PDB file of C-alpha atoms in Angstrom:
ATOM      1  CA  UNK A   1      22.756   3.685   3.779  1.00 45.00           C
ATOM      2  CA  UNK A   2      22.619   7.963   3.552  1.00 47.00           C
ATOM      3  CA  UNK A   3      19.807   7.373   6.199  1.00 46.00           C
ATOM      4  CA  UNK A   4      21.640   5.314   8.659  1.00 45.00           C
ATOM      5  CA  UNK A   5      25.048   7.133   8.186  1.00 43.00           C
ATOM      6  CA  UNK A   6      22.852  10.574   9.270  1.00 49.00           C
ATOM      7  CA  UNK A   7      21.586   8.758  12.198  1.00 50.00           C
ATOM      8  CA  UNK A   8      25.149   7.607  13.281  1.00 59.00           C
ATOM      9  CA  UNK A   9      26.706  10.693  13.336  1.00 62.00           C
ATOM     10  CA  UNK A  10      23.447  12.191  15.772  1.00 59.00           C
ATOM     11  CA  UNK A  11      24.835   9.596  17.896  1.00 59.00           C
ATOM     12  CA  UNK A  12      28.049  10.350  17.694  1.00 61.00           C
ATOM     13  CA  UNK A  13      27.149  14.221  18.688  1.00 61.00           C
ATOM     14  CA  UNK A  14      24.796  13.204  21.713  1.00 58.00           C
ATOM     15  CA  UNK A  15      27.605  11.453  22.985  1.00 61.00           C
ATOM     16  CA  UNK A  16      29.857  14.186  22.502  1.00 62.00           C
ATOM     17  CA  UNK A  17      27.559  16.604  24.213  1.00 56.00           C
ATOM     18  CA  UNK A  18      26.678  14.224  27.306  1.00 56.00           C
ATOM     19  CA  UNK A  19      30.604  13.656  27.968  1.00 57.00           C
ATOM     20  CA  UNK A  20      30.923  17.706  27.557  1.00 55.00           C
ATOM     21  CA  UNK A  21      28.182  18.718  29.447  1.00 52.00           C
ATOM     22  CA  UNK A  22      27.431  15.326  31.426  1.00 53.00           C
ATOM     23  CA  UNK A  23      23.856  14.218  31.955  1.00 53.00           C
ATOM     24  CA  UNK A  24      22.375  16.078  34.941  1.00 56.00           C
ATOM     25  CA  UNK A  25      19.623  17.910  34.501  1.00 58.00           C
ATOM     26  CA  UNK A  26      20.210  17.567  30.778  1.00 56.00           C
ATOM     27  CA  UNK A  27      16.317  17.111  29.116  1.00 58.00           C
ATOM     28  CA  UNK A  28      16.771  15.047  25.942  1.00 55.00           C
ATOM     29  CA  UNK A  29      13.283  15.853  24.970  1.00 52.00           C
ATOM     30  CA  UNK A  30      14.702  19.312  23.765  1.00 54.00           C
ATOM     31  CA  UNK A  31      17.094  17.811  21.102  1.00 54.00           C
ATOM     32  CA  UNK A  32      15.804  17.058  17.292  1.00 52.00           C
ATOM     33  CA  UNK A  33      14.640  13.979  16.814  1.00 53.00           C
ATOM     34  CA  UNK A  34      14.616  13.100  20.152  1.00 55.00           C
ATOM     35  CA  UNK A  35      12.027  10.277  20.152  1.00 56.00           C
ATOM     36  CA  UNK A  36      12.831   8.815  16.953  1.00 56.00           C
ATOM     37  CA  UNK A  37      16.134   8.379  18.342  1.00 59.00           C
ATOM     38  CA  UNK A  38      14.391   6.559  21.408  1.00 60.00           C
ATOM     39  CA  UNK A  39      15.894   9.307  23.520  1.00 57.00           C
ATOM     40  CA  UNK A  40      12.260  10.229  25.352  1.00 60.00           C
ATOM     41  CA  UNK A  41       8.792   9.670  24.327  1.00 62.00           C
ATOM     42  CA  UNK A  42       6.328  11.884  23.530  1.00 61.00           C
ATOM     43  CA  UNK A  43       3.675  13.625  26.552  1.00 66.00           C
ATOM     44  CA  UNK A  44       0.381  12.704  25.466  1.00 67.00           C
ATOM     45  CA  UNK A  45      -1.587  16.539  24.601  1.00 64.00           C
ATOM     46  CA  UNK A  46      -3.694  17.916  27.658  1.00 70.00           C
ATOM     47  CA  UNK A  47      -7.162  17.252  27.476  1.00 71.00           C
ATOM     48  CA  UNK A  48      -7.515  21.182  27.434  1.00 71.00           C
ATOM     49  CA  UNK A  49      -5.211  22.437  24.534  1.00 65.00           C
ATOM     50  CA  UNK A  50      -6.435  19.421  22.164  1.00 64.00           C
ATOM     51  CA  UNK A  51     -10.265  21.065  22.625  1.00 68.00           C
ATOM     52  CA  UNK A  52      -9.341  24.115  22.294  1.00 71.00           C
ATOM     53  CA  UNK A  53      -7.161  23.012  18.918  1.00 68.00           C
ATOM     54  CA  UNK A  54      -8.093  20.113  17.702  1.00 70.00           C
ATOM     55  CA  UNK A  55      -6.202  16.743  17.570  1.00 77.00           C
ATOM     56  CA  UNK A  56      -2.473  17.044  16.102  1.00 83.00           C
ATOM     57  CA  UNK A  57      -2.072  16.303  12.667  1.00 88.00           C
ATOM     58  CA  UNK A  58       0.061  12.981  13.057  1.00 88.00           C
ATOM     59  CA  UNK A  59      -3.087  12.123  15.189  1.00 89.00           C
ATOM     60  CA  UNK A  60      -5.575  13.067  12.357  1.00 93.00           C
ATOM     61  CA  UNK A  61      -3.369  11.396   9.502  1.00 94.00           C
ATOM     62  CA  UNK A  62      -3.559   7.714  11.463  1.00 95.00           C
ATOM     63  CA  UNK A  63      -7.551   8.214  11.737  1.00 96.00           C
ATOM     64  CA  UNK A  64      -7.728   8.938   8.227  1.00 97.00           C
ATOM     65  CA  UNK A  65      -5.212   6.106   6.837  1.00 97.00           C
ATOM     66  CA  UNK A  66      -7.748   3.786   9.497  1.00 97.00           C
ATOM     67  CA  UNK A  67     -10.639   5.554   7.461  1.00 97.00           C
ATOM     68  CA  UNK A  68      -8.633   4.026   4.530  1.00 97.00           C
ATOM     69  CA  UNK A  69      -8.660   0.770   5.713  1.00 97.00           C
ATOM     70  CA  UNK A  70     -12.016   0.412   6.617  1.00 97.00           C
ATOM     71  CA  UNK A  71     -12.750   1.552   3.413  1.00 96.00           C
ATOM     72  CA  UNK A  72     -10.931  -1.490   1.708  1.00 95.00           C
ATOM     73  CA  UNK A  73     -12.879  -3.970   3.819  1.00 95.00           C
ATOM     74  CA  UNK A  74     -16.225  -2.013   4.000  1.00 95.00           C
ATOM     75  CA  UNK A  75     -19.496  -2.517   2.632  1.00 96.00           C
ATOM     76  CA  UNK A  76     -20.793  -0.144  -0.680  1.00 96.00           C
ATOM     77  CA  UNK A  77     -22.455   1.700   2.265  1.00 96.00           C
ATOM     78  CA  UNK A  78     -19.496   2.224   4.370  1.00 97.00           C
ATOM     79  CA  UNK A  79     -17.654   2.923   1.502  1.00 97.00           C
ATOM     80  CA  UNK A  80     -20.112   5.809   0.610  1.00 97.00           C
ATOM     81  CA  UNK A  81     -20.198   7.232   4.095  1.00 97.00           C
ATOM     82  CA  UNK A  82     -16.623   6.994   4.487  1.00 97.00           C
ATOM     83  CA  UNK A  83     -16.450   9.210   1.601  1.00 97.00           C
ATOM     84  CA  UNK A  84     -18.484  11.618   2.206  1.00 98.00           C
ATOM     85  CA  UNK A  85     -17.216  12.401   5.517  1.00 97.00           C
ATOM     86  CA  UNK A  86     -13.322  12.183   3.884  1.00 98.00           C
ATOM     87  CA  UNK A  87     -14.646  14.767   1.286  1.00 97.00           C
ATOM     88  CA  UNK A  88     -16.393  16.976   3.211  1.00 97.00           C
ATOM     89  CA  UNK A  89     -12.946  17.429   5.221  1.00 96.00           C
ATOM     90  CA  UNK A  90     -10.813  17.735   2.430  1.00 97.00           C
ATOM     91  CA  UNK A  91     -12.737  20.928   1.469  1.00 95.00           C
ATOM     92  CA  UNK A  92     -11.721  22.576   4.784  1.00 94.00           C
ATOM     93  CA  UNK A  93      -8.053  21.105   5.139  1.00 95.00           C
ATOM     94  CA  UNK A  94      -5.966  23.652   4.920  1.00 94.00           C
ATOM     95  CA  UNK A  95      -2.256  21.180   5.483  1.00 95.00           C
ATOM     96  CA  UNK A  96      -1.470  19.811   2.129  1.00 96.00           C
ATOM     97  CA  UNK A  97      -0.123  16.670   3.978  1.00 95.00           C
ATOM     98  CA  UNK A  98      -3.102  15.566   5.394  1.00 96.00           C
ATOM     99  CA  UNK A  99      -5.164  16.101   2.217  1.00 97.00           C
ATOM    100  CA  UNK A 100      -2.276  14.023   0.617  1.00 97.00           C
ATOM    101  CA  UNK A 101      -3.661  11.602   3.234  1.00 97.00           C
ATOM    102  CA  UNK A 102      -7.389  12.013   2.404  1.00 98.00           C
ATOM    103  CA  UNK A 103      -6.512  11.658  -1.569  1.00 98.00           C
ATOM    104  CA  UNK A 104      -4.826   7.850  -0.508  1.00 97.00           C
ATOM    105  CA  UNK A 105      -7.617   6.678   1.643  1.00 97.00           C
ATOM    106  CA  UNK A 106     -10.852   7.503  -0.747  1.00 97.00           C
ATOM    107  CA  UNK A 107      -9.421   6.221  -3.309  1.00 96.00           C
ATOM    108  CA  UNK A 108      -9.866   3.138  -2.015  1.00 96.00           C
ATOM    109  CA  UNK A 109     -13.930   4.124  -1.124  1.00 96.00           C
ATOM    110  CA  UNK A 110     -14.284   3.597  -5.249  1.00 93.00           C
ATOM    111  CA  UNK A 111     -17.488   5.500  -5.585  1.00 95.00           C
ATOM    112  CA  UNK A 112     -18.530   8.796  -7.423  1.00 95.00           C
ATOM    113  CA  UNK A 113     -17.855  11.190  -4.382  1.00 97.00           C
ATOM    114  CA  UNK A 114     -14.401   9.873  -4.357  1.00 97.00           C
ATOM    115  CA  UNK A 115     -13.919   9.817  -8.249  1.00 96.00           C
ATOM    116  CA  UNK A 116     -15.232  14.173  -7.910  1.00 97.00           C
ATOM    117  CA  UNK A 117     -12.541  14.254  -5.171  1.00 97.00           C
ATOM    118  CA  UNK A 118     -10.037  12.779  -7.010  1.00 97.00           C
ATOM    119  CA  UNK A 119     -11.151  15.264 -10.128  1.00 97.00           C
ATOM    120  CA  UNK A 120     -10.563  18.302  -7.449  1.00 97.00           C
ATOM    121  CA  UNK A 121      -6.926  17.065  -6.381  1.00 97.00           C
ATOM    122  CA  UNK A 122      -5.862  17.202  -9.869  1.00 97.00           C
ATOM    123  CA  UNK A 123      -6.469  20.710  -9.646  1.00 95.00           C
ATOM    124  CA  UNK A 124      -4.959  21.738  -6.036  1.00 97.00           C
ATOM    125  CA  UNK A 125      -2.651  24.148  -5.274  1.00 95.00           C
ATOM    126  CA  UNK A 126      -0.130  21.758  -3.985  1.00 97.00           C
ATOM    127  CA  UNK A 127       2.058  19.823  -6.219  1.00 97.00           C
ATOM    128  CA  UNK A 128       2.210  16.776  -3.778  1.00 97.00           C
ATOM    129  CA  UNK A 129      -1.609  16.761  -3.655  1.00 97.00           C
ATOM    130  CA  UNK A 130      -2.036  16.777  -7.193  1.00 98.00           C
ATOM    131  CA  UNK A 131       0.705  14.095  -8.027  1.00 98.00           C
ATOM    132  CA  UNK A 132      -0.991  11.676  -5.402  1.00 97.00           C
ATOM    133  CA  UNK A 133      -3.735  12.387  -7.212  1.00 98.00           C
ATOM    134  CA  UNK A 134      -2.194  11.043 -10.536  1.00 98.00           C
ATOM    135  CA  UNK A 135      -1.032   8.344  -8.615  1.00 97.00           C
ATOM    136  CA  UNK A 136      -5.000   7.898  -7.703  1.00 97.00           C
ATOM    137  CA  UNK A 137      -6.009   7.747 -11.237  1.00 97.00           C
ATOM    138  CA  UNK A 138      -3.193   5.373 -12.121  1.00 96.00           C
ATOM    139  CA  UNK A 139      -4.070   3.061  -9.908  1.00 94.00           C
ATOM    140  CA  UNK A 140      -8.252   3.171 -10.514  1.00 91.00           C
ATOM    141  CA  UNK A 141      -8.301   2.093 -13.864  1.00 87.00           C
ATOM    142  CA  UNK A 142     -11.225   3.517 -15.066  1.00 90.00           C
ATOM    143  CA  UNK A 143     -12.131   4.801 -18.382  1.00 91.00           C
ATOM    144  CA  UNK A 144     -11.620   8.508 -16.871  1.00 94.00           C
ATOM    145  CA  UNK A 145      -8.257   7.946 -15.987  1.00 96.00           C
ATOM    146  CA  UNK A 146      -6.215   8.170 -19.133  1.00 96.00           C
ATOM    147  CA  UNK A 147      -8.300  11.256 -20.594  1.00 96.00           C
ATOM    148  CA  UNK A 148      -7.899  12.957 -17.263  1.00 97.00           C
ATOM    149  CA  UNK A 149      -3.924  12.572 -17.045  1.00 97.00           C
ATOM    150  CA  UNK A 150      -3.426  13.294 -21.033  1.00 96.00           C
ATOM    151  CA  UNK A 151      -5.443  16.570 -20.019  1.00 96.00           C
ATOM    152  CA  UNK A 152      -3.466  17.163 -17.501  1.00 95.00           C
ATOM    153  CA  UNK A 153       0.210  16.141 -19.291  1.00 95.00           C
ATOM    154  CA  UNK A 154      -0.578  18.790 -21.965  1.00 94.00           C
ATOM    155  CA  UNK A 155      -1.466  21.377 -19.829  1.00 95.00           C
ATOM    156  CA  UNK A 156       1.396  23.578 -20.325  1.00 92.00           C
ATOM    157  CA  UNK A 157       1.019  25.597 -16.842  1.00 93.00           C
ATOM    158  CA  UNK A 158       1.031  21.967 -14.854  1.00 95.00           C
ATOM    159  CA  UNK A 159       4.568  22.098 -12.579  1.00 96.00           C
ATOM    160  CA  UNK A 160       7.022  19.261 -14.663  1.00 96.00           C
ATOM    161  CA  UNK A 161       7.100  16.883 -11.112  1.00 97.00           C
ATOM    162  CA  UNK A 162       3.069  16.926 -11.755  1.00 97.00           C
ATOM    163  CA  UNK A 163       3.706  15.841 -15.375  1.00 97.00           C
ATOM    164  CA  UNK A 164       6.383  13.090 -14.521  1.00 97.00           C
ATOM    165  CA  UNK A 165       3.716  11.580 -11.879  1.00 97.00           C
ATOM    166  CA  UNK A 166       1.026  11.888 -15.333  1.00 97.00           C
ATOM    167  CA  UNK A 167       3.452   9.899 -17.298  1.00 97.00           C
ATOM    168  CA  UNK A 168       4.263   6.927 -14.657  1.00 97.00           C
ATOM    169  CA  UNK A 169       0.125   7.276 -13.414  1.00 97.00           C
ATOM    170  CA  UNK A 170      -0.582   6.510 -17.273  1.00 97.00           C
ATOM    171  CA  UNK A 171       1.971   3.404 -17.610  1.00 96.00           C
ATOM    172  CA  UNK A 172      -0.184   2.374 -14.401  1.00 96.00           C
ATOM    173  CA  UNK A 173      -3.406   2.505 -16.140  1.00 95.00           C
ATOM    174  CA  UNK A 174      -1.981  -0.394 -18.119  1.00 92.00           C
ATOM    175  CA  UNK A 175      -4.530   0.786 -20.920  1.00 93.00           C
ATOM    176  CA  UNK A 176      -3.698   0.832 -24.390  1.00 91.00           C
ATOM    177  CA  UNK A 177      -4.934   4.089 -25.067  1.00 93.00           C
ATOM    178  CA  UNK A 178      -2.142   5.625 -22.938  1.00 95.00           C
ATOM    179  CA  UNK A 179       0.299   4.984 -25.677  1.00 95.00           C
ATOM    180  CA  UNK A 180      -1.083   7.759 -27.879  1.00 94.00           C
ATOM    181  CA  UNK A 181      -1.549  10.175 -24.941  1.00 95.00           C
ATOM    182  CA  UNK A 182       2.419   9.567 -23.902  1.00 95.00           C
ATOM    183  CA  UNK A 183       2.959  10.820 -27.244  1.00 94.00           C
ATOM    184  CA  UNK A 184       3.055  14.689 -26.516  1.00 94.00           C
ATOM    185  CA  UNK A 185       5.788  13.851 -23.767  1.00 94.00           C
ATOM    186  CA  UNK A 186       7.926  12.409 -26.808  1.00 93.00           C
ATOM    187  CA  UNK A 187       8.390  16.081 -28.678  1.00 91.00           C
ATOM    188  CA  UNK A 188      11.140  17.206 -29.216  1.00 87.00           C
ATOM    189  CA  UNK A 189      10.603  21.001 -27.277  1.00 87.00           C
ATOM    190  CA  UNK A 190       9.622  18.715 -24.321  1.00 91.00           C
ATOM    191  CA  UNK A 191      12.274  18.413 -20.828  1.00 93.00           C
ATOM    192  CA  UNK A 192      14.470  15.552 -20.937  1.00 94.00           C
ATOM    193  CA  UNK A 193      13.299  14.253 -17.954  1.00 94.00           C
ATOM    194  CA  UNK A 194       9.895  14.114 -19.093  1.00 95.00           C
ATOM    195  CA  UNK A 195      11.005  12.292 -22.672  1.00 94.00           C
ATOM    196  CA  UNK A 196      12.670   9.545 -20.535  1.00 94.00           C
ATOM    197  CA  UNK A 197       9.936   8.834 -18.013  1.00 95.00           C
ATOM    198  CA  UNK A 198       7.407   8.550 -21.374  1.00 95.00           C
ATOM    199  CA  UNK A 199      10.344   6.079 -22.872  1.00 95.00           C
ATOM    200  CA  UNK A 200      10.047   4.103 -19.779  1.00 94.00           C
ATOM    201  CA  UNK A 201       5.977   4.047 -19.632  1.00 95.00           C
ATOM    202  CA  UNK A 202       5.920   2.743 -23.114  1.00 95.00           C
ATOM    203  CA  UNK A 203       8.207   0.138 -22.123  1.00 93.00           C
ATOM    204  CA  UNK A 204       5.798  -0.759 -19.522  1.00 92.00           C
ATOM    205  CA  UNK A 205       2.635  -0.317 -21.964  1.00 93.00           C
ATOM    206  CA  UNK A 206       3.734  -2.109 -25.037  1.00 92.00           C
ATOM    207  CA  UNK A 207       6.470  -5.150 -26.281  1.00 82.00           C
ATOM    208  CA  UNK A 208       8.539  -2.997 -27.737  1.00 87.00           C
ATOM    209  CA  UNK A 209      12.365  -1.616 -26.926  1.00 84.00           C
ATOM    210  CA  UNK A 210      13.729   1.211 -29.392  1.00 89.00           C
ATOM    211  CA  UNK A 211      16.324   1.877 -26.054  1.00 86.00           C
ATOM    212  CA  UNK A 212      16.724   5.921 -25.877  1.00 85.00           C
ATOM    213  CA  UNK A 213      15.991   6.434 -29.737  1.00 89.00           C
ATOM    214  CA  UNK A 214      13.131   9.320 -29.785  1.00 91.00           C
ATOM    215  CA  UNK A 215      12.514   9.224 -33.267  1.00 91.00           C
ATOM    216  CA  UNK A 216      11.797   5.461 -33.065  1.00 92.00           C
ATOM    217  CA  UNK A 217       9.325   5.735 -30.348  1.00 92.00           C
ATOM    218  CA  UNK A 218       7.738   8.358 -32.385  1.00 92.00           C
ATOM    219  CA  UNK A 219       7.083   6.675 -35.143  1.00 92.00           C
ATOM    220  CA  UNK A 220       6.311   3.877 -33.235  1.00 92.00           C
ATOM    221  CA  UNK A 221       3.119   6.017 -31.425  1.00 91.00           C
ATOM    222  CA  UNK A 222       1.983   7.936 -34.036  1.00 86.00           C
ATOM    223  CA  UNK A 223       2.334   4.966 -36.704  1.00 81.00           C
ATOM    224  CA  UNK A 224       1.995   1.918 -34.928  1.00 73.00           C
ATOM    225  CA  UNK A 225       5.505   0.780 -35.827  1.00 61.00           C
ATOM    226  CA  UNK A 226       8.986   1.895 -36.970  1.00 53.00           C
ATOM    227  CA  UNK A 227       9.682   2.892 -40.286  1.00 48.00           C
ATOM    228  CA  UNK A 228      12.972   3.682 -41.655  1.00 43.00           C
ATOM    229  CA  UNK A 229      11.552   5.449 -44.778  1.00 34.00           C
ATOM    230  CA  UNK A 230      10.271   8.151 -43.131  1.00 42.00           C
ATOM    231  CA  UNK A 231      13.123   9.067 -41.472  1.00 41.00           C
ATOM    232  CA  UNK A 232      15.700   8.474 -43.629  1.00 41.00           C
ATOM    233  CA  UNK A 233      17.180   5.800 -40.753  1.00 44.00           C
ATOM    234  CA  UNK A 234      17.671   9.147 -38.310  1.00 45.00           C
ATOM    235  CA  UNK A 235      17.997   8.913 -34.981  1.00 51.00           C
ATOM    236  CA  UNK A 236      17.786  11.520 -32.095  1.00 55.00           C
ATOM    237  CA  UNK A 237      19.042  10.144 -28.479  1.00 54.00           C
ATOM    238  CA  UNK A 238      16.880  11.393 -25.394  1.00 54.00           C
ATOM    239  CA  UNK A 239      19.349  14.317 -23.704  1.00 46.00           C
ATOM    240  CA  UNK A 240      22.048  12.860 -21.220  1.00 46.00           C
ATOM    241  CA  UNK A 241      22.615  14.820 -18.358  1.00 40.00           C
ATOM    242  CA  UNK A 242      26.196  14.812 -17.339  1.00 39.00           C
ATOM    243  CA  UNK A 243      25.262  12.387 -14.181  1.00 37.00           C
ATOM    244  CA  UNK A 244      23.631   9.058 -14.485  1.00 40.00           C
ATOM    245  CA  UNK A 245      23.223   8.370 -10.437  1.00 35.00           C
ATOM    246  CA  UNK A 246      19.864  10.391 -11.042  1.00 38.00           C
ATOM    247  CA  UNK A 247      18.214   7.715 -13.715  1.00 41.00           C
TER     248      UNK A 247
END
């Protein structure tokens, strides 16, 4: 709804402006958004400036995602060459978007160059890169995965958006062992945000509901079940922010 309200009102300026200025020799291809709107299309890059820099990046993000596919469908060959040639060029990508792009497709290559790629984007120096690299590991299901994002959740230098894509990449796993690991997102020094995205990846991971009760969920990971004894029937709610449009 934000999305189509934001387009509307575009329209509603470009039709100001043409009945202001009127359309001659008015060149729509100068205004934002200009061929998403449908206003122009376009011109293809001369032959000249695209060897002398290279294809443009929305050009080189559909080859890869194609990369991706064939990947999916290919042979243990393919898949092999597809990621060697993926992670030779991740190495020398300097956009973060398009190695966002290169983490989605070799994950789906499944092989031990992609698995040292996917070890790398853990580490990058963008936060995108490295949460659609949690996202990777999530998805995999290997027996890497949930020491890898534990590692990475207690890592107390890792950005908190990093550490909310651990948590939800760990409910992915759908491994047992996760439960444990979610438990350092439980303590009670950690950021709200981050206490209520492990509530909801237990949820996910196990049969049990305690709603928002931390304590609860503690006991329940570090014990195996809820016991009132140790607590003394204590409760401690996760920290409501004064909004609730953002849960």
């Amino acid at each position: 709804m934000p999305m189509s309200f934001s387009i509307d009102r575009r329209l509603l300026f470009l039709a100001g402006l043409f009945s202001t200025v009127g359309c001659q020799n008015f060149d729509p291809s100068s205004l934002p958004l200009a061929d998403t709107l449908g206003l122009t299309s376009m011109a293809p890059v001369p032959e000249e400036v695209a060897s002398r820099y290279g294809p443009l990046a929305v050009d080189r993000i559909k080859e890869i995602k194609v990369q991706g596919m064939l990947a999916a469908k290919g042979s243990s060959a393919e898949r092999d060459e597809i990621a060697r040639r993926l992670a030779e060029e991740i190495q020398q990508e300097s956009n973060p978007v398009i190695r966002q792009e290169i983490i989605k497709s070799i994950t789906k290559c499944e092989n031990s160059i992609a698995e040292l790629v996917l070890r790398a984007g853990l580490n990058d120096n963008d936060v995108d890169v490295q949460i659609e690299s949690c996202r990777a590991w999530g998805n995999w299901h290997t027996s890497d995965s949930v020491p890898l994002l534990s590692q990475l959740l207690r890592n107390e230098a890792a950005p908190l958006d990093v550490k909310l894509a651990a948590v939800t990449a760990l409910a992915d796993t759908e491994n047992e062992q996760a439960v444990a690991a979610l438990s350092v997102a439980l303590e009670k020094d950690r950021d709200p945000a981050l206490q209520h995205q492990a509530v909801l990846a237990l949820k996910r991971l196990t049969d049990r509901s305690f709603g928002n009760d931390l304590v609860a969920w503690r006991n329940f990971v570090d014990h195996g079940d809820v016991d009132q004894t140790k607590t003394g029937g204590a409760s401690e709610a996760i920290v409501k922010w004064p909004f609730s449009w953002w849960e």
